[in-house]
XYZ file of C-alpha atoms in Angstrom:
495
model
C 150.853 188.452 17.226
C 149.518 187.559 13.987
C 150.633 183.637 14.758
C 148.825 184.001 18.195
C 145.770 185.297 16.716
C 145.519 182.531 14.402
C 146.426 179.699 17.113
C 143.883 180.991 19.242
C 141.157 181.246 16.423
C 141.955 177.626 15.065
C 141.606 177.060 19.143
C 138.119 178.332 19.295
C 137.106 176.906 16.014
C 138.134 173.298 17.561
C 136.572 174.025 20.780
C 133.366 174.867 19.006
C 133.646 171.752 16.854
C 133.579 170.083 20.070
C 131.016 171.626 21.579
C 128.827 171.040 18.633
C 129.920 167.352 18.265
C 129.001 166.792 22.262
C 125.561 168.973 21.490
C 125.231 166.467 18.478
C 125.775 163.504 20.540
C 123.623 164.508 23.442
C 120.863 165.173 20.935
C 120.948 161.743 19.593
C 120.945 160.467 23.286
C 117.633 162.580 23.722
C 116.076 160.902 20.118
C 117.190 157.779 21.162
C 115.527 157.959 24.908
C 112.379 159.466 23.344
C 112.231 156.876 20.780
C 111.715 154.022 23.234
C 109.482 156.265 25.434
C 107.344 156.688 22.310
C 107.747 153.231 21.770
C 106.599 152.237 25.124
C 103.544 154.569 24.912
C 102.551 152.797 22.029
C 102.855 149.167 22.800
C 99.663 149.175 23.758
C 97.925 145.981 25.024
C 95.940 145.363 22.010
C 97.181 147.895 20.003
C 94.227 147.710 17.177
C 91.670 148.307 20.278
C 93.891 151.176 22.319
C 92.155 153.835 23.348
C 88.808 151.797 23.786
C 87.245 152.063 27.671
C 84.642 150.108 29.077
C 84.848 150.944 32.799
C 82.259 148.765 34.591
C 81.154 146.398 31.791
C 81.057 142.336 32.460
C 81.791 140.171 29.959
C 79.451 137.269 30.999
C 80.210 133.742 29.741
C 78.477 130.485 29.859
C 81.176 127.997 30.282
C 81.098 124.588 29.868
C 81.476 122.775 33.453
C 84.233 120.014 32.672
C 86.254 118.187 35.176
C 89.097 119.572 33.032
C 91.508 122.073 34.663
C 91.540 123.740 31.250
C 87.976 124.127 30.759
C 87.744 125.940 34.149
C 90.322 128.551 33.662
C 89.779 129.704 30.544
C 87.867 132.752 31.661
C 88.267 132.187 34.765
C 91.146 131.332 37.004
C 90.368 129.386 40.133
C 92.084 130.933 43.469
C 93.175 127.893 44.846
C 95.374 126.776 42.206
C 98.282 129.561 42.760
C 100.849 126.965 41.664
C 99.501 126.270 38.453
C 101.598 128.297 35.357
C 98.366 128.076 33.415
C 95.774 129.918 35.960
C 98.520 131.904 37.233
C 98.707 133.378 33.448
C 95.340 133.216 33.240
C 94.743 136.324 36.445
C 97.395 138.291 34.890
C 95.568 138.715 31.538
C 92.663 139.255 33.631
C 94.041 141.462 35.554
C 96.066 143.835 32.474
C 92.566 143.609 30.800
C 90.585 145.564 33.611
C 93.367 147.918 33.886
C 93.503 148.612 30.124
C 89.454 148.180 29.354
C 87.915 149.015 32.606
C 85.764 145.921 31.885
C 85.670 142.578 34.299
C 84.465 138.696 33.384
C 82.189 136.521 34.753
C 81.522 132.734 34.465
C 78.356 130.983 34.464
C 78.798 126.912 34.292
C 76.517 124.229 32.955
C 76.816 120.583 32.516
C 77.994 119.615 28.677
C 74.687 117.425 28.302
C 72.413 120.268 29.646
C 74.079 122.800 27.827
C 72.134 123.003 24.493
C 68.898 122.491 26.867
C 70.106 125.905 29.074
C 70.528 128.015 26.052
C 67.106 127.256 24.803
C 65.127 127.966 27.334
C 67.172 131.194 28.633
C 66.474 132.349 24.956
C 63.405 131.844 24.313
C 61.961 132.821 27.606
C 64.411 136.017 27.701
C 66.355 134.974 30.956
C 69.369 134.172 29.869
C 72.357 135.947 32.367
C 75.535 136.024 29.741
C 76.295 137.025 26.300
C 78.447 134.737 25.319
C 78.425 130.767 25.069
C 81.364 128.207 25.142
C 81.314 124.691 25.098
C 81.968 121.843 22.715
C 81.832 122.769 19.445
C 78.835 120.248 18.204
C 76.849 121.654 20.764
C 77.373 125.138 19.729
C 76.682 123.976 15.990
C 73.190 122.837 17.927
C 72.549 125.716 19.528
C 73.116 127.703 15.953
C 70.741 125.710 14.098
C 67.884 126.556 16.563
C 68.798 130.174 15.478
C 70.261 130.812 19.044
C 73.710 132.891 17.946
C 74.637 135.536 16.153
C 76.838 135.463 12.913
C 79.765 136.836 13.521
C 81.262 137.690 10.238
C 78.006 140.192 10.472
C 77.738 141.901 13.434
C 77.132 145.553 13.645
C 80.049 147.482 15.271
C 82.124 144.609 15.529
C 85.834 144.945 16.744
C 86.483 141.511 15.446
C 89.386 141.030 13.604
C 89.598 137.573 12.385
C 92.995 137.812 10.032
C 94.795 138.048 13.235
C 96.658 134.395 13.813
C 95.291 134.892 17.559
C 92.189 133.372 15.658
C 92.012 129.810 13.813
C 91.379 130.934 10.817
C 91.492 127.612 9.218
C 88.903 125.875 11.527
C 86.814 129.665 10.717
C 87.097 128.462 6.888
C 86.021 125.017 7.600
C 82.879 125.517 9.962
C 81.134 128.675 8.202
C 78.065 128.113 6.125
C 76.696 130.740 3.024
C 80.083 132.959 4.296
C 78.305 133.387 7.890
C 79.857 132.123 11.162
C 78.324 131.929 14.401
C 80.827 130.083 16.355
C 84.567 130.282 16.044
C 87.796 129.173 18.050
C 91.211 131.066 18.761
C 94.135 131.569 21.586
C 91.528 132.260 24.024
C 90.618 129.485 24.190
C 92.389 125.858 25.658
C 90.041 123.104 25.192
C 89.876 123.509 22.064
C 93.693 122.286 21.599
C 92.923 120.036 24.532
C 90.757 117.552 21.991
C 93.043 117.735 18.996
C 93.252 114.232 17.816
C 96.739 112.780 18.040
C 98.251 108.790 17.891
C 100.220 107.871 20.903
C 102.795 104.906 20.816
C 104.632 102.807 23.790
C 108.094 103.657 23.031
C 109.439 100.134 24.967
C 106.865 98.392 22.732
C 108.761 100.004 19.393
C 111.921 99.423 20.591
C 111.450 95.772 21.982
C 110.215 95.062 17.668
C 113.010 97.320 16.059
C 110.351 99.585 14.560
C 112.849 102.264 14.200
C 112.759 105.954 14.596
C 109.644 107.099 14.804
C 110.403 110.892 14.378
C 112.843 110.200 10.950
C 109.464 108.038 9.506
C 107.054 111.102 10.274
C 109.376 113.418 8.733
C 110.403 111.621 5.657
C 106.611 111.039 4.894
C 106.901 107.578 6.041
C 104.174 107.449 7.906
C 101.342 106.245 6.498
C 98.208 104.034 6.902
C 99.952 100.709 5.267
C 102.944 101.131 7.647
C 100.589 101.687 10.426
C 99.230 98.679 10.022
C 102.668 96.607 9.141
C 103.818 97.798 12.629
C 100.499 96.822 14.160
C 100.853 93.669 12.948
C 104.726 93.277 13.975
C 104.110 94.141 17.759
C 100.588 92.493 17.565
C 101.378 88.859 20.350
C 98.810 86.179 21.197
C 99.406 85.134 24.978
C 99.154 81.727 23.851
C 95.859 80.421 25.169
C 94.799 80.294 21.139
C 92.139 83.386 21.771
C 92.704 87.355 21.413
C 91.130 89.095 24.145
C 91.185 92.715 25.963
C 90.904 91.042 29.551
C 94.282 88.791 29.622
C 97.742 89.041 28.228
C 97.645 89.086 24.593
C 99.348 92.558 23.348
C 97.304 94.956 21.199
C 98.920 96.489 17.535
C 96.455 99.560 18.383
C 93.316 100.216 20.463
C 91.151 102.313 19.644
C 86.923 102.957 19.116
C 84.655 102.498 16.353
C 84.518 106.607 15.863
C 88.745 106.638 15.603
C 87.845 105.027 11.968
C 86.951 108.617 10.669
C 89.671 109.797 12.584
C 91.656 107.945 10.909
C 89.879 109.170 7.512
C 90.137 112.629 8.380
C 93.990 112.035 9.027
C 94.308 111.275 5.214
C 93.020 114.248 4.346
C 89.688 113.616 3.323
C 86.796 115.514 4.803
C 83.116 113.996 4.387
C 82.391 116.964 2.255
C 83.643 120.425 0.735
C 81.894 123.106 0.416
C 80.757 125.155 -2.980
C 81.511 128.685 -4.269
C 79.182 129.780 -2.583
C 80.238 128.163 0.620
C 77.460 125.713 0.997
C 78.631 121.793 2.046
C 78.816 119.133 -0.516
C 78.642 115.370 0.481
C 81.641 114.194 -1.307
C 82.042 111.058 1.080
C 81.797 109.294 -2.531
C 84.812 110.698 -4.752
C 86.859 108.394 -5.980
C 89.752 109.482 -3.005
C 87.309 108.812 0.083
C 86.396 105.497 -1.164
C 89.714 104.243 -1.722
C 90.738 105.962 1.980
C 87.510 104.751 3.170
C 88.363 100.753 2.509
C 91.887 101.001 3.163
C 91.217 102.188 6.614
C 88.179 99.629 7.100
C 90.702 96.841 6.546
C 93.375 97.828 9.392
C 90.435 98.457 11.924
C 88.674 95.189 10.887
C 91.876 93.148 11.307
C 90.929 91.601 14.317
C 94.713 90.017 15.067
C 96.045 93.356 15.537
C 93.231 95.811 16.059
C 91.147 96.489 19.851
C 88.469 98.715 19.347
C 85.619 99.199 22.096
C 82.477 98.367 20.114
C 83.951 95.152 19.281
C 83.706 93.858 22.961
C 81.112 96.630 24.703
C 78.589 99.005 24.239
C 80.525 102.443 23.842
C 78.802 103.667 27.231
C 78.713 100.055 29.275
C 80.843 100.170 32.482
C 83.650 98.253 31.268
C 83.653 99.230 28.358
C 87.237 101.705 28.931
C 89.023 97.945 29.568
C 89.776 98.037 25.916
C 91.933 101.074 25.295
C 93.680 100.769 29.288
C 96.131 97.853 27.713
C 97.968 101.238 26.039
C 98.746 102.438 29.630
C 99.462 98.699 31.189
C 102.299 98.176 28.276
C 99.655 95.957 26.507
C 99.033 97.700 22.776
C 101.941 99.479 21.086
C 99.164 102.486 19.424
C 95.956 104.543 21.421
C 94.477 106.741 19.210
C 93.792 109.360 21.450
C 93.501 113.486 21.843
C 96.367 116.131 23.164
C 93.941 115.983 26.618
C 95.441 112.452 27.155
C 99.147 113.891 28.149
C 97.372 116.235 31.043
C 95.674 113.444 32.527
C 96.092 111.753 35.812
C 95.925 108.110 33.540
C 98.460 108.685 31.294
C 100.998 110.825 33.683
C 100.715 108.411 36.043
C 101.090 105.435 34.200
C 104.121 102.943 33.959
C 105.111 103.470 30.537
C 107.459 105.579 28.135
C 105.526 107.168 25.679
C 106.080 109.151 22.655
C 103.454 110.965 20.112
C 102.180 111.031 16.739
C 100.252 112.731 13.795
C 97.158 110.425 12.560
C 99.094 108.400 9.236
C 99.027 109.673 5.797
C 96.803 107.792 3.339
C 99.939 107.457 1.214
C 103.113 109.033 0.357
C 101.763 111.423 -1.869
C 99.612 112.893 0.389
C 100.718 116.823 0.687
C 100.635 117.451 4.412
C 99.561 115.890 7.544
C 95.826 116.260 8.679
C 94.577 116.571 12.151
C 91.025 116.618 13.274
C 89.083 117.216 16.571
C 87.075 115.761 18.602
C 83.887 117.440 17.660
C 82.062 116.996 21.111
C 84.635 118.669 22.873
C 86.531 120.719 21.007
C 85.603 124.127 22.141
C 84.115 127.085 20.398
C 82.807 130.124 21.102
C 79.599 132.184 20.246
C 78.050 135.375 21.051
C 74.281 134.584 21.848
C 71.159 136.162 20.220
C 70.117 137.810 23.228
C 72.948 139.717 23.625
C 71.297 143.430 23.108
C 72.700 145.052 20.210
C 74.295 148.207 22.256
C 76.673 145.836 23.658
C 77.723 144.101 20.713
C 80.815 146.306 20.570
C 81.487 145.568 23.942
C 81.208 142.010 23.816
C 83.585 141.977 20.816
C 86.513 143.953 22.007
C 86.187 141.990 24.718
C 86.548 138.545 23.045
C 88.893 139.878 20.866
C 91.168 141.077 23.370
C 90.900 138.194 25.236
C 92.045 136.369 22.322
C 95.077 138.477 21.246
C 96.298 138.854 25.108
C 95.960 135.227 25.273
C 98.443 134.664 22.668
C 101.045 135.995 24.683
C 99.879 135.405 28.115
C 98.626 131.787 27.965
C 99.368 129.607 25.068
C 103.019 129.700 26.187
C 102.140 128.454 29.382
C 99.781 125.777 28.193
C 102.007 124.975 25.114
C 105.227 125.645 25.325
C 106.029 125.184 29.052
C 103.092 122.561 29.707
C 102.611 120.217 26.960
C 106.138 120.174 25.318
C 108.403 120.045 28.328
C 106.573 119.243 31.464
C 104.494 116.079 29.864
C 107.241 115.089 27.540
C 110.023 115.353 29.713
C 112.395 112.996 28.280
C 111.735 113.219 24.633
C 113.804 115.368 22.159
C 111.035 114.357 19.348
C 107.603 114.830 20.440
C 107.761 118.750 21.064
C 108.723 118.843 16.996
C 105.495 116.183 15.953
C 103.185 118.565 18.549
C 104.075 121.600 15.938
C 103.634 119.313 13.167
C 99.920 118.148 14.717
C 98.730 121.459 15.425
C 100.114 123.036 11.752
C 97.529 121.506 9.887
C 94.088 121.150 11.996
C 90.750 120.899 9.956
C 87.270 120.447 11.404
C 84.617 117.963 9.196
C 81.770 120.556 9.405
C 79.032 117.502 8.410
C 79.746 116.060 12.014
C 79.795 119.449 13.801
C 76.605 119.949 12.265
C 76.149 116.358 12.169
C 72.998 116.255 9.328
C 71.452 112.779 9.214
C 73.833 112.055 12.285
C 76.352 111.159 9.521
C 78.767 111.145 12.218
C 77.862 107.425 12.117
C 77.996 106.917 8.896
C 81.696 105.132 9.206
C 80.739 103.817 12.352
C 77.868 102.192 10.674
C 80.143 100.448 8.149
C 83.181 99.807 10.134
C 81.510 97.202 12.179
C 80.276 94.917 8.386
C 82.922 92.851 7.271
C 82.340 93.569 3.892
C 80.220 96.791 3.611
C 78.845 98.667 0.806
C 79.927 102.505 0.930
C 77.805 103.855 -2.168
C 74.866 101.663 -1.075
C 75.317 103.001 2.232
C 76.267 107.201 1.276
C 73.660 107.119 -1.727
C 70.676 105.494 0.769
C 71.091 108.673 3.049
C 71.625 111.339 0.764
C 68.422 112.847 0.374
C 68.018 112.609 4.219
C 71.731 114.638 4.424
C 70.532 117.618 2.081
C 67.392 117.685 3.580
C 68.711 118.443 6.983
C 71.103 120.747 5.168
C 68.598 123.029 3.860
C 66.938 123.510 7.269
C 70.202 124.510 8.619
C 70.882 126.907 5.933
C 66.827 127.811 5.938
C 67.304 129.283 9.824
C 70.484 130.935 8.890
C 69.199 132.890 5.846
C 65.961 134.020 7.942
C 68.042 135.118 10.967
């Protein structure tokens, strides 16, 4: 009996064990469910703006009217392009937006050169329909300086949160003036990458002179202004009728325009100015390092046996005047400096050639990083407008900042990863890697956003003198520089 009794209490004691372990187990089942149903519940759209409602509210935009697909869809997705990854992407962040937020967007257009105009008047005579303005980034510079937008960095109840990388904060650091910013540029918007400046080669050009591997020089620093112009002057052939033309056979080292010499400039890592401790824009166009950029780049765009640049045959706006930089697409120059647009257009996907793409040079070897600049008429930016009433400035900046993070996730993939690196460079292993490379280091020259003096010239006033001056030149406009300066800062200081 005794044996029995302990057989069947070691028997319940196991039992029991069981029962516990299977309790045990079943328990950590039940964590383990309610951890990822807690974990659901809190991956919230924008997780830094849950629990915010605006049910009924419009965020109203001014858009910039573009032929350019991106332009369009930015805000808003067009319902006849239901094929197109992009604008598809585009209606589903719409979409989870008004389901999260409760709020809706709507798009005003207006023509890039009546832009500036359409802001004015709408703000001064108190008519204006949106809050918020986008266009090229100039423009919106304009439009700042006449005291139209509100800074940013300042704004009461703001749900801004500009640390996120769904912002650029490195164009934010470049553009702001006395630590204010009244425009700014992130995932939410396209056009913006759209008119990131970029070098484009003819790969059967390249190949046809041995140039090598184009990828291996970028990587390995290589790539530089001198070889730039060695290989220029390698693929560089006269047709044979002793003159170099646009119009006949002769092939082109690089074509270009007179503005791709700061381009160029900018590539080496050398803006037109810096800016203080106190955030407040230096001309430093004559440091010791711009000049000697300055002149090394003058003599590769002034060597007429290799070089095509527009100004050089046409006014910059005559009709003919895009004959220059077509002998890139008709297998007739070997370089087009050029912007990320160029791959999304009809002229490049549709023309004859195998192409490949490129960071603007290094000045030298010892330059750090690659630079990349903008085209600062188009690159977009966005601004919140001064007659925006102050009750909906919350509104209006959840809004764009939700646009912005969604867009990180929702858009840029389609537009970057699935658009520009495998549909437009379909049979390139390389090109994807230099895209990355372009858009790691992108800075914006705020003297030609703002463009004091209209220094934006300033190279272009030089490029085109065989032998210029640049301190005659820089020191002859200084005072007129700072004196447009100080209005600029003068409006933002009283607003």
């Amino acid at each position: 009996m005794k044996r029995i009794s302990i057989f069947l209490l070691a028997l319940i004691m196991l039992v029991s064990m069981l029962l516990v372990s299977c309790d045990n187990t079943n328990e950590t089942s039940n964590q383990s469910e309610i951890s990822v149903e807690e974990s659901d519940v809190n991956t919230a759209l924008v997780p830094h703006l849950e629990g915010l409602k605006y049910d009924g509210k419009v965020l109203r935009v001014l858009n910039i009217r573009e032929d350019y697909l991106f332009s369009k869809l930015q805000f808003a997705p067009d319902a006849e392009l239901q094929d197109e990854p992009v604008n598809v992407a585009a209606y589903e962040r719409n979409n989870k937006l008004q389901s999260t937020f409760g709020f809706t967007i709507e798009t005003e257009f207006e023509a890039f050169d009546a832009f500036e105009k359409r802001v004015d008047t709408d703000y001064n005579a108190g008519t204006a329909t949106y809050d918020v303005a986008a266009t090229g980034i100039q423009t919106m510079a304009f439009i700042a300086r006449n005291g139209h937008l509100l800074d940013l960095y300042d704004l009461d109840d703001s749900k801004f949160k500009f640390d996120g990388d769904w912002w650029d904060t490195a164009i934010m650091e470049d553009i702001s003036i006395m630590n204010r910013l009244y425009f700014t540029a992130g995932d939410l918007l396209l056009m913006d990458d759209e008119n990131t400046r970029c070098i484009f080669y003819n790969k059967d050009i390249a190949e046809n002179n041995e140039l090598g591997n184009f990828n291996d020089l970028v990587v390995n620093k290589k790539w530089t202004i001198d070889k730039l112009h060695e290989m220029c002057t390698t693929a560089a052939r006269e047709d044979g009728d002793g003159q170099r033309t646009v119009l006949n056979d002769d092939v082109w080292g690089l074509v270009s325009a007179a503005f791709d010499t700061y381009s160029l400039i900018l590539g080496a890592d050398c803006p037109q100015v810096i800016k203080d401790e106190n955030d407040v824009p230096v001309l430093n166009m004559l440091a010791e390092y711009n000049t000697n950029v300055f002149y090394k780049v003058h003599d590769f765009m002034t060597d007429k046996n290799c070089t095509a640049w527009t100004e050089q045959y046409y006014a910059w706006n005559a009709p003919d005047a895009g004959k220059v930089m077509e002998n890139f697409y008709i297998n007739k120059a070997l370089f087009l400096v050029g912007t990320i647009s160029n791959v999304n257009s009809d002229t490049l996907r549709n023309a004859e050639i195998r192409y490949g793409i490129l960071p603007m040079p290094l000045y030298d070897e010892n330059q750090e990083t690659y630079a990349t600049t903008i085209n600062p008429y188009h690159f977009q930016a966005v601004g919140i407008v001064g007659t925006c009433a102050p009750d909906d400035y919350e509104f209006v900046s959840a809004a764009l900042e939700a646009l912005a993070y969604t867009s990180k996730t929702t858009i840029t993939p389609e537009y970057y990863d699935r658009t520009l690196k495998t549909k437009r460079f379909p049979d390139d292993d390389d090109s994807p890697e230099i895209l990355d490379l372009i858009f790691s280091n992108r800075l914006a020259d705020i003297s030609v956003i703002f463009n004091w003096d209209d220094c934006i010239q300033y190279y272009n006033q030089l490029v085109v003198k065989e032998s210029p001056d640049l301190a005659s030149h820089i020191q002859s406009r200084q005072a007129a520089f700072k004196s447009d300066l100080e209005k600029t800062m003068a409006v933002f200081e009283n607003s």
